[in-house]
């Protein structure tokens, strides 16, 4: 589409295409503004309806009254509407000004707004239009009060039936603190409750004194050094209080106090709208009609007449609506259900449309001529043309309508598509040098719309120098051949870099000359950031995996060097000893399980099985330290309990090790067939004798490295011919999510069922699936005969 300057067109003249293009371009620029105006109209019409209901005046008179009040109070029309909704709920009509014959302003609104706060109140009044809950209201208030008042937190309390207080909205405090103060009983000295009782604000500006006089919401103590609590009066009741908390230790100045009072009055109107009475539940008939309407195209609603005590229709409630139904306020489909006609459009009362509805209720179908409906929003008129049909359905009306401003709807859909897709369209007329951008293009490029659009050949000047050449080459080729391009590039906006994409194609004349280029610009920053983050994450994972694999390989080599395994069963002091060591299969770490089976100088035998907490190089190093130290201590004459005490001291005071370990030591005297053993937090040995399997009772002993003053004791018993003794680590019996006693019972049953001398078969029966920990086993047997 091209855009060019067109001469003025007189009455009845046919608009030239260029002039139409200019109109469309101007409409696009005004879409956002019109959307906000349409949203605001709901508030204005609700305030007009409130005035009409309480004074009996006409729609025009109600609108004029709101304008006069806003002017007298130096407020915007929207502020006045919120004040009206919050305070104009008397049971009797208010006084009428004898001069203007309009409702007189409420006396409570006559207090002037201090200089410098009108702008804040104006912005807040507009922001309240989009507030849908007390929680959102608290966040909006904090955003607007932080600059002028220094607010750091905002709280909204409501007094429910039964007294006490209930927190209905908060901002600037964490959810944990809000949950603690969610419901407050009627406590004395609680400032929000005192504010509601007296109807007067509480200004807590001296923290040390206030902490003695009041129960303060403060976590951690001293976080908020000054605070204010103000009553929010809706109609004749005061059930809500607004709290503003600050970290600064300062008083609220006169201007700040008056601003907060004005904000509390604005909040009353918003809360009144949020607290509108709930509509009665839909009837079975309404639900059936809604099911049908859900499957229909176009715009249609089911209206139920609301009648007075004498049977006259005073309003209509929308009971069901088609998904494509859209009203002038921008509400669609199910959003319309429950709303009232006069509540949103009081100006239709008494008009031909209203009379047509009444005739349709009497059984005469109504089909009106196209008409223009106008709503006044912030002093600007919003118009839309409609054709309406109504026919009776049950006790209500089925109303269908056609909105004739289709171009506006198409433009709205186009704007929504651009926003959701984070892209904007652009058009360059190479003949007239006219350039047209959608508003989203300015947003994506970070360019002020006041500076205007950029010519196609100057577009590369906006990108980073390293990307400019590729884009310039693509633009030049497109202008020469009329083809297309799809080029990624980057721009800098402030301190950030955006990743964008430009797609364009040329339109050629009959002689092949490129006369126009149209395309779009898309912001791919989020996608590109995710891709880069994924690449960095994958790179980090590969690097970490490499480090862990290298650590595992090193730890495995160290373990094999420090803990050599015998090739088969060995003989020690007349005992047959078989060793099994199986590393873990899960993960990339090497554990700290270890064993020793050696003959001592006094012809006795030492058996050790241990397990160091942790994995990797540190665990292997600690294992080696304990293994060789234990052998050295017992070899040089230390008792088993003495060796455990010294090993515990070693772990506690080692700079290079902060881990713990379990250990079992056993010393066998062959002359007496006596076995003395001690343990440090280790699983008990398993003794097999005459076909019976039992766990040995453990002597006292805490795991190594856990206490500076542990107690270790020893136990002893005689080994008889045919006995079998198993020393093992927890990897043999532990399973994820299973109690250790079940594993010990399973081991006893597997030992009872296995054949003597079949350690491999025992391991196969105990270890199923993937092992998450190392397994170390010493299988000690006392031969029955010397030949065994």
JSON list of C-alpha atoms in Angstrom, two decimals, residues 134 137-138 141 154-160 164-170 173 177-185 187 190-196 215-218 227-232 238-245 271 275:
[
{"chain": "A", "resi": 134, "resn": "UNK", "atom": "CA", "xyz": [-7.76, -5.85, 45.07]},
{"chain": "A", "resi": 137, "resn": "UNK", "atom": "CA", "xyz": [-5.05, -2.52, 42.95]},
{"chain": "A", "resi": 138, "resn": "UNK", "atom": "CA", "xyz": [-2.30, -2.82, 45.58]},
{"chain": "A", "resi": 141, "resn": "UNK", "atom": "CA", "xyz": [-0.96, 1.92, 44.02]},
{"chain": "A", "resi": 154, "resn": "UNK", "atom": "CA", "xyz": [1.08, -1.19, 50.11]},
{"chain": "A", "resi": 155, "resn": "UNK", "atom": "CA", "xyz": [-1.50, -3.22, 52.05]},
{"chain": "A", "resi": 156, "resn": "UNK", "atom": "CA", "xyz": [-5.30, -3.32, 51.76]},
{"chain": "A", "resi": 157, "resn": "UNK", "atom": "CA", "xyz": [-7.33, -4.67, 54.69]},
{"chain": "A", "resi": 158, "resn": "UNK", "atom": "CA", "xyz": [-11.08, -5.30, 54.72]},
{"chain": "A", "resi": 159, "resn": "UNK", "atom": "CA", "xyz": [-13.27, -5.75, 57.80]},
{"chain": "A", "resi": 160, "resn": "UNK", "atom": "CA", "xyz": [-15.37, -8.88, 57.12]},
{"chain": "A", "resi": 164, "resn": "UNK", "atom": "CA", "xyz": [-11.26, -8.62, 62.74]},
{"chain": "A", "resi": 165, "resn": "UNK", "atom": "CA", "xyz": [-9.45, -7.83, 59.48]},
{"chain": "A", "resi": 166, "resn": "UNK", "atom": "CA", "xyz": [-8.70, -9.71, 56.27]},
{"chain": "A", "resi": 167, "resn": "UNK", "atom": "CA", "xyz": [-5.79, -8.85, 53.92]},
{"chain": "A", "resi": 168, "resn": "UNK", "atom": "CA", "xyz": [-7.29, -8.52, 50.42]},
{"chain": "A", "resi": 169, "resn": "UNK", "atom": "CA", "xyz": [-4.31, -7.07, 48.52]},
{"chain": "A", "resi": 170, "resn": "UNK", "atom": "CA", "xyz": [-0.60, -6.43, 49.03]},
{"chain": "A", "resi": 173, "resn": "UNK", "atom": "CA", "xyz": [5.92, -7.63, 50.85]},
{"chain": "A", "resi": 177, "resn": "UNK", "atom": "CA", "xyz": [4.74, -12.30, 55.53]},
{"chain": "A", "resi": 178, "resn": "UNK", "atom": "CA", "xyz": [1.38, -11.69, 53.83]},
{"chain": "A", "resi": 179, "resn": "UNK", "atom": "CA", "xyz": [0.23, -15.18, 54.84]},
{"chain": "A", "resi": 180, "resn": "UNK", "atom": "CA", "xyz": [1.21, -14.51, 58.46]},
{"chain": "A", "resi": 181, "resn": "UNK", "atom": "CA", "xyz": [-0.92, -11.34, 58.55]},
{"chain": "A", "resi": 182, "resn": "UNK", "atom": "CA", "xyz": [-3.71, -12.62, 56.25]},
{"chain": "A", "resi": 183, "resn": "UNK", "atom": "CA", "xyz": [-6.37, -12.69, 58.97]},
{"chain": "A", "resi": 184, "resn": "UNK", "atom": "CA", "xyz": [-6.07, -10.52, 62.08]},
{"chain": "A", "resi": 185, "resn": "UNK", "atom": "CA", "xyz": [-8.43, -10.88, 65.06]},
{"chain": "A", "resi": 187, "resn": "UNK", "atom": "CA", "xyz": [-6.61, -6.91, 68.52]},
{"chain": "A", "resi": 190, "resn": "UNK", "atom": "CA", "xyz": [-3.50, -2.63, 65.64]},
{"chain": "A", "resi": 191, "resn": "UNK", "atom": "CA", "xyz": [-3.35, 0.56, 63.59]},
{"chain": "A", "resi": 192, "resn": "UNK", "atom": "CA", "xyz": [-5.48, -0.61, 60.59]},
{"chain": "A", "resi": 193, "resn": "UNK", "atom": "CA", "xyz": [-8.31, -1.60, 62.93]},
{"chain": "A", "resi": 194, "resn": "UNK", "atom": "CA", "xyz": [-8.04, 1.64, 64.89]},
{"chain": "A", "resi": 195, "resn": "UNK", "atom": "CA", "xyz": [-8.30, 3.55, 61.59]},
{"chain": "A", "resi": 196, "resn": "UNK", "atom": "CA", "xyz": [-11.54, 1.79, 60.70]},
{"chain": "A", "resi": 215, "resn": "UNK", "atom": "CA", "xyz": [1.30, -3.92, 66.96]},
{"chain": "A", "resi": 216, "resn": "UNK", "atom": "CA", "xyz": [3.43, -3.32, 63.86]},
{"chain": "A", "resi": 217, "resn": "UNK", "atom": "CA", "xyz": [3.67, -5.45, 60.74]},
{"chain": "A", "resi": 218, "resn": "UNK", "atom": "CA", "xyz": [7.46, -5.63, 60.64]},
{"chain": "A", "resi": 227, "resn": "UNK", "atom": "CA", "xyz": [3.79, 4.15, 57.77]},
{"chain": "A", "resi": 228, "resn": "UNK", "atom": "CA", "xyz": [0.31, 5.56, 57.19]},
{"chain": "A", "resi": 229, "resn": "UNK", "atom": "CA", "xyz": [-3.12, 3.93, 57.46]},
{"chain": "A", "resi": 230, "resn": "UNK", "atom": "CA", "xyz": [-6.07, 5.65, 55.78]},
{"chain": "A", "resi": 231, "resn": "UNK", "atom": "CA", "xyz": [-9.77, 4.70, 55.77]},
{"chain": "A", "resi": 232, "resn": "UNK", "atom": "CA", "xyz": [-11.35, 3.98, 52.37]},
{"chain": "A", "resi": 238, "resn": "UNK", "atom": "CA", "xyz": [-15.79, 2.35, 55.95]},
{"chain": "A", "resi": 239, "resn": "UNK", "atom": "CA", "xyz": [-14.76, -1.28, 55.76]},
{"chain": "A", "resi": 240, "resn": "UNK", "atom": "CA", "xyz": [-11.40, -0.99, 53.96]},
{"chain": "A", "resi": 241, "resn": "UNK", "atom": "CA", "xyz": [-8.16, 0.60, 55.10]},
{"chain": "A", "resi": 242, "resn": "UNK", "atom": "CA", "xyz": [-5.16, 1.48, 52.94]},
{"chain": "A", "resi": 243, "resn": "UNK", "atom": "CA", "xyz": [-1.67, 1.07, 54.39]},
{"chain": "A", "resi": 244, "resn": "UNK", "atom": "CA", "xyz": [1.46, 2.73, 52.95]},
{"chain": "A", "resi": 245, "resn": "UNK", "atom": "CA", "xyz": [4.76, 1.51, 54.44]},
{"chain": "A", "resi": 271, "resn": "UNK", "atom": "CA", "xyz": [-13.41, -1.14, 45.10]},
{"chain": "A", "resi": 275, "resn": "UNK", "atom": "CA", "xyz": [-17.61, -5.38, 44.85]}
]
